[in-house]
PDB file of C-alpha atoms in Angstrom:
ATOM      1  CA  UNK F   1      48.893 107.311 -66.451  1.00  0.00           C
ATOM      2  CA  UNK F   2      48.324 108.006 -69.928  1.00  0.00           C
ATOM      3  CA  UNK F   3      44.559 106.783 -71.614  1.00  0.00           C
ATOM      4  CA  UNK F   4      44.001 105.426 -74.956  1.00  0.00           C
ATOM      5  CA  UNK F   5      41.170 105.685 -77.183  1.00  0.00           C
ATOM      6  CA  UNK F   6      40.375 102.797 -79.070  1.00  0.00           C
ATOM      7  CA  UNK F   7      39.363 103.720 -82.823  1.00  0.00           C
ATOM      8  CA  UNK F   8      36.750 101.751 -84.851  1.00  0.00           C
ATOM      9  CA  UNK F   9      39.169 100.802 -87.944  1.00  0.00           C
ATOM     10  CA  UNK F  10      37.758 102.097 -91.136  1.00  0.00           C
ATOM     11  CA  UNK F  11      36.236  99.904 -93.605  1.00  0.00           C
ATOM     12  CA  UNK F  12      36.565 100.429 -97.321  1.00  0.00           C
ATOM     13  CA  UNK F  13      33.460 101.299 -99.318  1.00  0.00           C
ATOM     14  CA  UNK F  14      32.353  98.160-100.736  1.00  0.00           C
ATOM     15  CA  UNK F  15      32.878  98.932-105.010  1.00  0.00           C
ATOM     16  CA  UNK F  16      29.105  98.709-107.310  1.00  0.00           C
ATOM     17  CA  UNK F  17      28.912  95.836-108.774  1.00  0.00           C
ATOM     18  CA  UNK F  18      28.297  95.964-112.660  1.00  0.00           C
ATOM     19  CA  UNK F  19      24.755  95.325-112.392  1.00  0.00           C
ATOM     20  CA  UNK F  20      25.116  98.728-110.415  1.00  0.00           C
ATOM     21  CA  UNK F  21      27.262 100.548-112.431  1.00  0.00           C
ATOM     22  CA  UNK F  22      24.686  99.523-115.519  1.00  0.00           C
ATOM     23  CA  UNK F  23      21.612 100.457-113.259  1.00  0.00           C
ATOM     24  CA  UNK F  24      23.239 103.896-112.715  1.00  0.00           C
ATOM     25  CA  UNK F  25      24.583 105.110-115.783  1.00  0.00           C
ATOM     26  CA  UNK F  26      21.725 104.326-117.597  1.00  0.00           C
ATOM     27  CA  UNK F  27      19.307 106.386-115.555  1.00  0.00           C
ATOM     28  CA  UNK F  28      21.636 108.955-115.446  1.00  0.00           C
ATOM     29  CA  UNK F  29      20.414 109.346-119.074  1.00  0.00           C
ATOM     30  CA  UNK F  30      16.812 110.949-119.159  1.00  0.00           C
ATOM     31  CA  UNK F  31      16.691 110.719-123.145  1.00  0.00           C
ATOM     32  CA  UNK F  32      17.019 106.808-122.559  1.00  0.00           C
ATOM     33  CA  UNK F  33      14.723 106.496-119.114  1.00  0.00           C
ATOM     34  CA  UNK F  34      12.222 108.445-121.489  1.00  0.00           C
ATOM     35  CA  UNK F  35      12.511 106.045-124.554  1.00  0.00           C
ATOM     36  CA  UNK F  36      12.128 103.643-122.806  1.00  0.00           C
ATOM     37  CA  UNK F  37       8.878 104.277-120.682  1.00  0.00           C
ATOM     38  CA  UNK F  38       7.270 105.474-124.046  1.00  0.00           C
ATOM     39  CA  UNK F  39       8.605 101.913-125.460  1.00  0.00           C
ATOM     40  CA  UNK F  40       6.571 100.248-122.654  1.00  0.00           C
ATOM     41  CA  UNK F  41       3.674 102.189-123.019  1.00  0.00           C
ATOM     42  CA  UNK F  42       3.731 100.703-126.526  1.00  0.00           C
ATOM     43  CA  UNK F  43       3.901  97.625-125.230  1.00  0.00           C
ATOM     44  CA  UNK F  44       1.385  97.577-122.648  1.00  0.00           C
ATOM     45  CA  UNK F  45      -1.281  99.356-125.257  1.00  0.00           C
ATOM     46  CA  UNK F  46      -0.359  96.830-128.178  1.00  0.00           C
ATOM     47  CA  UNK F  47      -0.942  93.604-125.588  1.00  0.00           C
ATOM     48  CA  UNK F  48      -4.175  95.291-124.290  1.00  0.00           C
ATOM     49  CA  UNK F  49      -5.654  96.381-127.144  1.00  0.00           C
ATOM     50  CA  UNK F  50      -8.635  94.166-126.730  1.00  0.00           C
ATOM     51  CA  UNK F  51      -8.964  95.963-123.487  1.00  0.00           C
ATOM     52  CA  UNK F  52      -8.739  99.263-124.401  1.00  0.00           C
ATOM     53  CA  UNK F  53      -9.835  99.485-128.460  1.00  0.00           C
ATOM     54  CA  UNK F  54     -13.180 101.416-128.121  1.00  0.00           C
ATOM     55  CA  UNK F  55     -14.331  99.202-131.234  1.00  0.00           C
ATOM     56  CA  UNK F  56     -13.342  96.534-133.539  1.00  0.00           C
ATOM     57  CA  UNK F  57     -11.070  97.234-135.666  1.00  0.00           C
ATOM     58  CA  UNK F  58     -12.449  95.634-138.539  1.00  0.00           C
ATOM     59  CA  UNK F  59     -15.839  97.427-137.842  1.00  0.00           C
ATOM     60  CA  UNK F  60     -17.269  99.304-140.948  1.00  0.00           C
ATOM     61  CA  UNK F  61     -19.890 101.816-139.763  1.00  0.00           C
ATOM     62  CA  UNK F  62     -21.354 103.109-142.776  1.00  0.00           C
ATOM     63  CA  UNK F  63     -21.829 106.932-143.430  1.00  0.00           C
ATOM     64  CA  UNK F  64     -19.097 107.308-141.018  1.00  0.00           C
ATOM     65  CA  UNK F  65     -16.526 107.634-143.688  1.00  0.00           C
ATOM     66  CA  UNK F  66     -13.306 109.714-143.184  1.00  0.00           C
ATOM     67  CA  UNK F  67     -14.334 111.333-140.189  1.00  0.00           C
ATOM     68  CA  UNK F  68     -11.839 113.718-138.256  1.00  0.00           C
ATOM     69  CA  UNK F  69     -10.845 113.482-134.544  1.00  0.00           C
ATOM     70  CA  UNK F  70     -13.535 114.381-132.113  1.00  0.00           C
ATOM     71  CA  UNK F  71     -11.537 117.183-131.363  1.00  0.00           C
ATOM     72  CA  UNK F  72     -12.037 118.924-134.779  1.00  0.00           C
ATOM     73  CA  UNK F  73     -15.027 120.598-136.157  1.00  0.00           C
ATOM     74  CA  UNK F  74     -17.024 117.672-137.832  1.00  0.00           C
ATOM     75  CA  UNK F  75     -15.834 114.558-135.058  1.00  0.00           C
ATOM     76  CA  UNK F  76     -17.766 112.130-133.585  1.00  0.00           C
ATOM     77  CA  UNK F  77     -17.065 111.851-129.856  1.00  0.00           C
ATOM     78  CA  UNK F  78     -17.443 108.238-130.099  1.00  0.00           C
ATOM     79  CA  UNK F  79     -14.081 108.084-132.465  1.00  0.00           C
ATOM     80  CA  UNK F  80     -11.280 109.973-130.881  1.00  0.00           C
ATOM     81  CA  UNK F  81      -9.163 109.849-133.719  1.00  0.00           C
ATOM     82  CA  UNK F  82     -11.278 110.172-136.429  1.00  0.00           C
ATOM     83  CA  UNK F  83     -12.172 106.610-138.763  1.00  0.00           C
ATOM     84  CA  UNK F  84     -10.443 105.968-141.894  1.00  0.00           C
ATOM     85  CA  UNK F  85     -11.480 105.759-145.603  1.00  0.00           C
ATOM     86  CA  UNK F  86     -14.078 102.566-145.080  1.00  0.00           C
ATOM     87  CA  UNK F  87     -15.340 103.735-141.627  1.00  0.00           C
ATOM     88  CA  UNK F  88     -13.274 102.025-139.292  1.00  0.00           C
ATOM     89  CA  UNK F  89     -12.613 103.321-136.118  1.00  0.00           C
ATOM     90  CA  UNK F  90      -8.733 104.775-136.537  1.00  0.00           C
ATOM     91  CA  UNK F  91      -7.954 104.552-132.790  1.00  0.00           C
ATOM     92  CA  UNK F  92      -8.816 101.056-132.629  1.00  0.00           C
ATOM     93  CA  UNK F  93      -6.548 100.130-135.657  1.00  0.00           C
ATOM     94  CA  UNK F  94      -3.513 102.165-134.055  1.00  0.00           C
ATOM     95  CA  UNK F  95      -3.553  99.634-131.289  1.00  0.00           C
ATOM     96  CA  UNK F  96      -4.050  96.726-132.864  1.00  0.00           C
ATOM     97  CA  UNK F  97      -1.367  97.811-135.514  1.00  0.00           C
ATOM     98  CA  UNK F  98       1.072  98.571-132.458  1.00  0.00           C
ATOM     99  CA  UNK F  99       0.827  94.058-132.130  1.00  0.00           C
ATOM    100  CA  UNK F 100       1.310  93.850-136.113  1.00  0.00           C
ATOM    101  CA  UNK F 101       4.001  96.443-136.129  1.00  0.00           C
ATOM    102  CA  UNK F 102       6.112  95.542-133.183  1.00  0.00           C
ATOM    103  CA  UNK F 103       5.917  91.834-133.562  1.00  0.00           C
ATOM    104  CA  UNK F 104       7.106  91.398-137.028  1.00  0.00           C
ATOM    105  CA  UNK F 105       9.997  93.872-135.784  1.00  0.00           C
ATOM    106  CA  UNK F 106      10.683  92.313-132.986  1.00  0.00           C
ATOM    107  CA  UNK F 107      10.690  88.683-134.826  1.00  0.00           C
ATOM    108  CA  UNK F 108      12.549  90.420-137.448  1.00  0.00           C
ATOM    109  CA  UNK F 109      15.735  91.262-135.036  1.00  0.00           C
ATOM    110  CA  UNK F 110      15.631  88.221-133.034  1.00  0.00           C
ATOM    111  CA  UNK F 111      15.895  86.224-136.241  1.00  0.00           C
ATOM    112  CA  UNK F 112      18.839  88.201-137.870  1.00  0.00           C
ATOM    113  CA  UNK F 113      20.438  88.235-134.277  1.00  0.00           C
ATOM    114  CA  UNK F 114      20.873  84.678-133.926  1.00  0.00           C
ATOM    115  CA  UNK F 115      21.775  83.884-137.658  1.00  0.00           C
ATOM    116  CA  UNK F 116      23.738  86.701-137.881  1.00  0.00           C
ATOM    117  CA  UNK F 117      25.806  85.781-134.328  1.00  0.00           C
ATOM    118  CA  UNK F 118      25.960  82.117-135.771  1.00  0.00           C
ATOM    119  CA  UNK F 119      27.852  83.337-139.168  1.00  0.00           C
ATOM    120  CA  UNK F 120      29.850  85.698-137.777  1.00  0.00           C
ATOM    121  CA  UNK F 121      31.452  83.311-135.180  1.00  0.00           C
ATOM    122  CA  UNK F 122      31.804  80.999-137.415  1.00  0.00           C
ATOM    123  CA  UNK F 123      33.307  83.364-140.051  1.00  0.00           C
ATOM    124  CA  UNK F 124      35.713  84.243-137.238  1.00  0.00           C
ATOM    125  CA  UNK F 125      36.536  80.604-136.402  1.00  0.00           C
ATOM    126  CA  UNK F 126      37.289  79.636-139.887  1.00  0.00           C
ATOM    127  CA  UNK F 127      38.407  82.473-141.373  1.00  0.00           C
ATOM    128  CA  UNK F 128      39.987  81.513-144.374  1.00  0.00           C
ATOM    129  CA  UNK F 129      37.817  80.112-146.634  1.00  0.00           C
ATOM    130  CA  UNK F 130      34.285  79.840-145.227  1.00  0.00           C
ATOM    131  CA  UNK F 131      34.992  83.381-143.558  1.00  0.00           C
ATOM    132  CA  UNK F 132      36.089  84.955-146.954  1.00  0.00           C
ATOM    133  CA  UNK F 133      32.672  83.231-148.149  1.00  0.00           C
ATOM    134  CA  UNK F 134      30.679  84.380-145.606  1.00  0.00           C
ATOM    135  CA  UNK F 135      31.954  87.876-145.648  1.00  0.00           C
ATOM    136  CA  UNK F 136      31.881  88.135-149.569  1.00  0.00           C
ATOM    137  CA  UNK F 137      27.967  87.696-149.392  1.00  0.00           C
ATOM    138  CA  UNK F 138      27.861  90.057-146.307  1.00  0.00           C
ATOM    139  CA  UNK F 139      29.496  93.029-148.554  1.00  0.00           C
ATOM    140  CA  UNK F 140      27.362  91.855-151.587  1.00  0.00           C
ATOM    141  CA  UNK F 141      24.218  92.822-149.557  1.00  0.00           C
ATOM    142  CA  UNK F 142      25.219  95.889-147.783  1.00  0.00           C
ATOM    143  CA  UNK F 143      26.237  97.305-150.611  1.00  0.00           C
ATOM    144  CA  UNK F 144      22.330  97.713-151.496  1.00  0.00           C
ATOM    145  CA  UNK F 145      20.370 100.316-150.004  1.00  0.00           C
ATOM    146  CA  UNK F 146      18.395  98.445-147.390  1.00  0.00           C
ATOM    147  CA  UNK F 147      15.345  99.652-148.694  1.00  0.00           C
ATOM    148  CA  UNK F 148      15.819  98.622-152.314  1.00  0.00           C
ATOM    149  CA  UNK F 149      16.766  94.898-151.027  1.00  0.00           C
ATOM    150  CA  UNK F 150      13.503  94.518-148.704  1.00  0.00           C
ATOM    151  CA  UNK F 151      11.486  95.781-151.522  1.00  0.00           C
ATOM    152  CA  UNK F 152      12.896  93.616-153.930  1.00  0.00           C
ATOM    153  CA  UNK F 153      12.816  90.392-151.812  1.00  0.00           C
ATOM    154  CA  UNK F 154       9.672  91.479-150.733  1.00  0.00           C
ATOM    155  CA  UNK F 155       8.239  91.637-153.989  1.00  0.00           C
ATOM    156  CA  UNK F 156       9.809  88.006-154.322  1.00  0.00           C
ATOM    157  CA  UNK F 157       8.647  86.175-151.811  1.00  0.00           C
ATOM    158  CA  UNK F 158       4.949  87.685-151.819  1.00  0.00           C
ATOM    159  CA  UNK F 159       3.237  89.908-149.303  1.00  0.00           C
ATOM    160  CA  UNK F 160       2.375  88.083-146.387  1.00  0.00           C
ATOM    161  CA  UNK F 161       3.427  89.239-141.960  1.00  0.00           C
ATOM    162  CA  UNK F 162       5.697  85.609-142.359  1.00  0.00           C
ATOM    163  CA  UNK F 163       7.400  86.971-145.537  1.00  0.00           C
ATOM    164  CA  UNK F 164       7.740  90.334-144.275  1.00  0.00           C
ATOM    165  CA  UNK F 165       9.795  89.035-141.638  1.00  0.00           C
ATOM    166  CA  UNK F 166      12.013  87.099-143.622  1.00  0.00           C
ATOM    167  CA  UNK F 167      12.534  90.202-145.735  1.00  0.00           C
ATOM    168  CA  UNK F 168      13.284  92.489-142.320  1.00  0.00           C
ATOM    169  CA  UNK F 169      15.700  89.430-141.134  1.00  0.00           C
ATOM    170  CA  UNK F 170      17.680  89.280-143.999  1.00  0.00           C
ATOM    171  CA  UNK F 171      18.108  93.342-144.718  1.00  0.00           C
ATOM    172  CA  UNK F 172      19.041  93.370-140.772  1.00  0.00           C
ATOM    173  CA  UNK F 173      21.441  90.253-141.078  1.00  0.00           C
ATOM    174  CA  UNK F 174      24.694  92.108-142.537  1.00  0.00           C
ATOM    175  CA  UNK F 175      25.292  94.544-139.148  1.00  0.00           C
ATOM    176  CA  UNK F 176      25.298  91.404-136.826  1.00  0.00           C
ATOM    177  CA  UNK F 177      27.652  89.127-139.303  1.00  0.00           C
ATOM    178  CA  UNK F 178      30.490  91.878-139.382  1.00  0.00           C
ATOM    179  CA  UNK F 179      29.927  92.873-135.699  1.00  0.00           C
ATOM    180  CA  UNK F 180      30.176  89.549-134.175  1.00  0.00           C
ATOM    181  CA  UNK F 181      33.348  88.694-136.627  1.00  0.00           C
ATOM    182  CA  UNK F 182      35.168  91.494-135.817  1.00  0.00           C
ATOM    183  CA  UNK F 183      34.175  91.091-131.901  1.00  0.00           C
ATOM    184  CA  UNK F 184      34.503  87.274-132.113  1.00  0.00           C
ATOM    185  CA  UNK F 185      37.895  87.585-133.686  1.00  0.00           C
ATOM    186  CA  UNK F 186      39.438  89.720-131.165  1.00  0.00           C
ATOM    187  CA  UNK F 187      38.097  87.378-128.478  1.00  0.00           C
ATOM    188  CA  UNK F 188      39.685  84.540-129.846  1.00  0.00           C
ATOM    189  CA  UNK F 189      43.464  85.442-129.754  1.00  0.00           C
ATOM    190  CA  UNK F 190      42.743  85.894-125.840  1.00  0.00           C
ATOM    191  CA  UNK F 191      44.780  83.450-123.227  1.00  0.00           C
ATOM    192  CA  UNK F 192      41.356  82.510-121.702  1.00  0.00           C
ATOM    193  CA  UNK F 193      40.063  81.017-125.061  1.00  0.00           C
ATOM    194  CA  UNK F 194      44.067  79.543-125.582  1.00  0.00           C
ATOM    195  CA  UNK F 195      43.224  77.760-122.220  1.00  0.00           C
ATOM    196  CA  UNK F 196      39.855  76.271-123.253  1.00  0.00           C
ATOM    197  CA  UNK F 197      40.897  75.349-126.277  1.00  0.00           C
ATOM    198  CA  UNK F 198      44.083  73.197-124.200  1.00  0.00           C
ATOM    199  CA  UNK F 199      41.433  71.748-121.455  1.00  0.00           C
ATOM    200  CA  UNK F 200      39.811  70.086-124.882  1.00  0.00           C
ATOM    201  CA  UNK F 201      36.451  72.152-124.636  1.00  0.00           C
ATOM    202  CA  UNK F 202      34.204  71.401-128.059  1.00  0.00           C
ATOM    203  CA  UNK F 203      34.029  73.702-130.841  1.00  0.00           C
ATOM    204  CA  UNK F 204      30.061  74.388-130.139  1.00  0.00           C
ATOM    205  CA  UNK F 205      31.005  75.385-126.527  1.00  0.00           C
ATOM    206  CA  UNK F 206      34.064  77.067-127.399  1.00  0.00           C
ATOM    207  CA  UNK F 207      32.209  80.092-129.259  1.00  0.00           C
ATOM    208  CA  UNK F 208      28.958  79.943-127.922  1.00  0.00           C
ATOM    209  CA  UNK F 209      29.622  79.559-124.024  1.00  0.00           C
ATOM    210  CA  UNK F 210      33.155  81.061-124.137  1.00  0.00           C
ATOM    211  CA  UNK F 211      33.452  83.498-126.619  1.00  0.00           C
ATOM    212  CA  UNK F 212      29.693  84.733-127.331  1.00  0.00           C
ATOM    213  CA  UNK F 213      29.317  85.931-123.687  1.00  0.00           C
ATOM    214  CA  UNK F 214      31.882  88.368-124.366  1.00  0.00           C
ATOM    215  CA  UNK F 215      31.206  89.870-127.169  1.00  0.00           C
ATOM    216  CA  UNK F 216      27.287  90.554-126.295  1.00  0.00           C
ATOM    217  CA  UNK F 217      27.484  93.894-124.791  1.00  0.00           C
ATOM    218  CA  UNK F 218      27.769  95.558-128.227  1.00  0.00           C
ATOM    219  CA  UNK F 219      25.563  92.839-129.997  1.00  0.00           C
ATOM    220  CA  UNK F 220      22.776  93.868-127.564  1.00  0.00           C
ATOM    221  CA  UNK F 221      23.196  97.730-128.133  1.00  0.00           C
ATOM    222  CA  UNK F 222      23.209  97.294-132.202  1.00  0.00           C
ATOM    223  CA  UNK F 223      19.836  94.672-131.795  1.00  0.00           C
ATOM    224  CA  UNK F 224      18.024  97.714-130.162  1.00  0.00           C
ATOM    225  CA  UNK F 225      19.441  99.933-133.402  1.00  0.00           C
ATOM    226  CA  UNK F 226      18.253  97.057-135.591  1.00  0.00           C
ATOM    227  CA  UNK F 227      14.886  97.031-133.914  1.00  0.00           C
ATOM    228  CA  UNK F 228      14.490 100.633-134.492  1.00  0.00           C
ATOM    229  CA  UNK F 229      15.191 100.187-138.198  1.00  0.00           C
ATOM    230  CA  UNK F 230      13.038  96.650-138.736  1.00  0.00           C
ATOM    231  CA  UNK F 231       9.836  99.163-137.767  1.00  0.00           C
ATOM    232  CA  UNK F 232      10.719 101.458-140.125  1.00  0.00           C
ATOM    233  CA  UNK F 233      11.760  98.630-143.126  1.00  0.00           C
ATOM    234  CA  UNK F 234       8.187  97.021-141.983  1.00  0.00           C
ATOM    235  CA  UNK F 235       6.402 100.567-142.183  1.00  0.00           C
ATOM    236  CA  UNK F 236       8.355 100.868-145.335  1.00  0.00           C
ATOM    237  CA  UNK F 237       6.664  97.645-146.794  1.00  0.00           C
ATOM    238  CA  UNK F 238       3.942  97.817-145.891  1.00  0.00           C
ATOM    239  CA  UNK F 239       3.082 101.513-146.939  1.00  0.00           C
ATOM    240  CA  UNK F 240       4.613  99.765-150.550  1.00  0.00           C
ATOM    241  CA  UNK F 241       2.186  97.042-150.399  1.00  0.00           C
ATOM    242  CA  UNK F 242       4.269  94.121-149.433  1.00  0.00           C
ATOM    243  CA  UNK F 243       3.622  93.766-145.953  1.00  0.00           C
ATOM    244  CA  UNK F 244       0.728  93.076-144.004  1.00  0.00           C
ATOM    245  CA  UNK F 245      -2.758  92.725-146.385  1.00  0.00           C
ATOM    246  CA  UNK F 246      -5.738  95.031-145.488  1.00  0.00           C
ATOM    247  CA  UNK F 247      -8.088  94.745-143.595  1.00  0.00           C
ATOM    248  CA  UNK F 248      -5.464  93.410-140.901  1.00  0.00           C
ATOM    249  CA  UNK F 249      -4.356  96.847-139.211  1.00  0.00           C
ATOM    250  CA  UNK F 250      -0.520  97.578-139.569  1.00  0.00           C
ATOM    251  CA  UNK F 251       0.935 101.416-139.303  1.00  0.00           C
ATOM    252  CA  UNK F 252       2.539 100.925-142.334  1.00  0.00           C
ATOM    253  CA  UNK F 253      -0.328  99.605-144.608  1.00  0.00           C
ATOM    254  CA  UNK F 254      -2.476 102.324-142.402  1.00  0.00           C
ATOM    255  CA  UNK F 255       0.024 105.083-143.874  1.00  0.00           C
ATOM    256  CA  UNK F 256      -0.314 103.355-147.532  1.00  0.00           C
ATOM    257  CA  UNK F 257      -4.013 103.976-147.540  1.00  0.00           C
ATOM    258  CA  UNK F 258      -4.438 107.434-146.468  1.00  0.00           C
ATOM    259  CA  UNK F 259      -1.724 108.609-149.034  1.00  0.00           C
ATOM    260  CA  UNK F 260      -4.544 109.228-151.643  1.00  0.00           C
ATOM    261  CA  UNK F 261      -6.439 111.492-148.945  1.00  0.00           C
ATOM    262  CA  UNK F 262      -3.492 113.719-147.418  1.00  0.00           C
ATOM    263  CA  UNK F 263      -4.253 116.559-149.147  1.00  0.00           C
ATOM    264  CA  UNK F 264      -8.268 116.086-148.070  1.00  0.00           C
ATOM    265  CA  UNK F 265      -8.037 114.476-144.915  1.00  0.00           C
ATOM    266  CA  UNK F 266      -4.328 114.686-143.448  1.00  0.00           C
ATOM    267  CA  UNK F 267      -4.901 113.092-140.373  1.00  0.00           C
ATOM    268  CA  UNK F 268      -4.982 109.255-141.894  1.00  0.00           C
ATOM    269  CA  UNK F 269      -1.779 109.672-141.981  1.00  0.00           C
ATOM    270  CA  UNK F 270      -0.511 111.728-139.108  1.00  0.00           C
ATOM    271  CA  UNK F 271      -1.368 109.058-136.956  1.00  0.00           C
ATOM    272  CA  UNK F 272       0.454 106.340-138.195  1.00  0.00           C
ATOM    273  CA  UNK F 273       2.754 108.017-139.059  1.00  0.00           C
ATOM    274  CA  UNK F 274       3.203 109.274-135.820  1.00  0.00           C
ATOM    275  CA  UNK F 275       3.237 105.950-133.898  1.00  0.00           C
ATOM    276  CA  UNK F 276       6.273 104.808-136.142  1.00  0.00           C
ATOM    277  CA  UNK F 277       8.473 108.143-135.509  1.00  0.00           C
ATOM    278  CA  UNK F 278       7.251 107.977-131.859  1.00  0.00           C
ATOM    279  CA  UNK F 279       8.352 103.678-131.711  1.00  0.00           C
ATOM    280  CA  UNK F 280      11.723 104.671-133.685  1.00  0.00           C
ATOM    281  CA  UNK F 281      12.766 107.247-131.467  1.00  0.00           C
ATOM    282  CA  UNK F 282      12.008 105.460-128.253  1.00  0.00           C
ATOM    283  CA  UNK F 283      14.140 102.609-129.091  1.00  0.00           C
ATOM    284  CA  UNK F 284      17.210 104.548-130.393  1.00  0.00           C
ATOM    285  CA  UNK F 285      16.873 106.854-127.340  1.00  0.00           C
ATOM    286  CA  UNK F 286      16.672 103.720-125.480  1.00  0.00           C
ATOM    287  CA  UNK F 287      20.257 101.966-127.714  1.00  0.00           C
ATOM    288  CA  UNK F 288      21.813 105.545-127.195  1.00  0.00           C
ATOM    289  CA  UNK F 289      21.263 104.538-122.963  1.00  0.00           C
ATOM    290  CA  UNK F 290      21.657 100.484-123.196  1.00  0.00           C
ATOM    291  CA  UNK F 291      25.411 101.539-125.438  1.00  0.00           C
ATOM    292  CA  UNK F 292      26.271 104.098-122.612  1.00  0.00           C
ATOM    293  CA  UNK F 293      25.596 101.413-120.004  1.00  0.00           C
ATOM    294  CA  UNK F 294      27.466  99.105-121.216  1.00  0.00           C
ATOM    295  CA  UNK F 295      30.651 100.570-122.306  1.00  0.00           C
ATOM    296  CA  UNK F 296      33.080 100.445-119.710  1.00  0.00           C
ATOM    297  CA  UNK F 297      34.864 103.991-121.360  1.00  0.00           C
ATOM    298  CA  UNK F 298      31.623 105.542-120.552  1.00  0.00           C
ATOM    299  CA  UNK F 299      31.038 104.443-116.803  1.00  0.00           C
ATOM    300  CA  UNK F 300      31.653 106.447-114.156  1.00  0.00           C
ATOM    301  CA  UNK F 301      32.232 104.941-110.569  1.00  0.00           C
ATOM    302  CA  UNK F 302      30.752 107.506-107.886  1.00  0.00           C
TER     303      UNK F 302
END
């Protein structure tokens, strides 16, 4: 009499689901896990800087003048960076600057984002004549160098943080119009949109809650590029003039002042200056992980 073993039948590995995949292949990437935990750190020190400035910002503390870092021959201990031309503390205005700095950036992107994903779906929509419009005007401006456009609408509009956005916005519009056009266009000769369009679904919902959904995972990668370049257009400006108004702290204003001492006293503008090259590189190290992530091409399944 012969005796069978019964076997356990084998169950297939359940697959990652894309949050998964995402979660993986972007810490697989230690450029981008490192971006971003320096972009955080930003973050955290620009909302506490109340917390943590050792002074006021806008504290003059005469004969104090253009002192070096504590760790040089001639520093206070009580500033750790040094203070700047009128005596105030430079540590302090590096962290407040970090809120002045990253918000108009961040407000900057946001604003082109959802102006330039509104024109470019519509450009794709309507593509013959309000399309050839929109696009017209979108070549007109990228044909300037980005720099030469914020200073000149800059110089416009007046220097002021809420004009200084609007300037960042509108140098940073161009990328999203032709990105979401070309996207949005593709998207739109698929059979899913076909079938909306036959169930009778609204214009409004059509792009936005049919077609915009799909076309985000490359909008989101080039806002993070955008970002990276709005700190530099609003370090740009304001090291011009046209940004942010002293006494208010900004790195880029920061960096304007000290340019008449960097032969005497070169470290008014090494630290500025390095907070913006430090906030730049985080973020593109971060886009160079966030487009990895999300292009399929790029994924791999373990």
């Amino acid at each position: 009499m012969s005796t069978h073993t019964a076997t356990a039948p084998t169950v297939a590995p359940k697959p990652p689901t894309q949050w998964q995949l995402f979660y993986r292949t972007f810490l697989a990437n230690k450029g981008a896990v490192l971006g971003l935990l320096i972009l955080t750190a930003m973050v955290l020190l620009a909302v506490f800087a109340p917390l943590l400035a050792p002074h006021n910002p806008y504290e003059l503390f005469n004969g104090k003048e253009q002192l070096p870092p504590s760790f040089l021959s001639g520093g206070d201990a009580a500033f750790l960076f040094g203070t700047d031309d009128a005596g105030r503390d430079t540590l302090s205005r590096l962290l407040y600057g970090a809120r002045y700095s990253l918000f108009i950036a961040l407000c900057a992107t946001i604003l082109a984002l959802i102006a330039g994903v509104t024109l470019g779906l519509s450009a794709a929509f309507w593509p013959r004549v309000w399309g050839k419009g929109v696009m017209l005007v979108n070549d007109i401006l990228m044909s300037y160098p980005s720099l030469l456009l914020a200073i000149i609408i800059a110089a416009i509009l007046g220097p002021s943080m809420t004009n200084t956005i609007i300037t960042i916005a509108l140098v940073c519009l161009p990328p999203f119009i032709r990105l979401t056009r070309a996207t949005a266009m593709v998207e739109l000769q698929r059979d899913y949109v076909t079938s909306a369009r036959v169930m009778g679904a609204s214009t409004p919902r059509l792009l936005f809650i049919t077609v915009l959904p799909n076309c985000m995972a490359p909008l989101i990668v080039q806002a993070s590029m955008i970002f990276s370049a709005a700190i530099l257009e609003a370090g740009a400006i304001g090291f011009l003039g046209f940004g942010v108004q002293p006494p208010d702290a900004e790195w880029g204003a920061m960096l304007g002042t000290a340019r008449q001492y960097i032969q005497s006293n070169v470290w008014l503008a090494i630290f500025p200056g390095s907070a913006i090259f430090l906030s730049a590189l985080a973020i593109n190290l971060t886009g160079d992980g966030l487009r990895d992530a999300l292009d399929p091409k790029l994924k791999q399944v373990s």
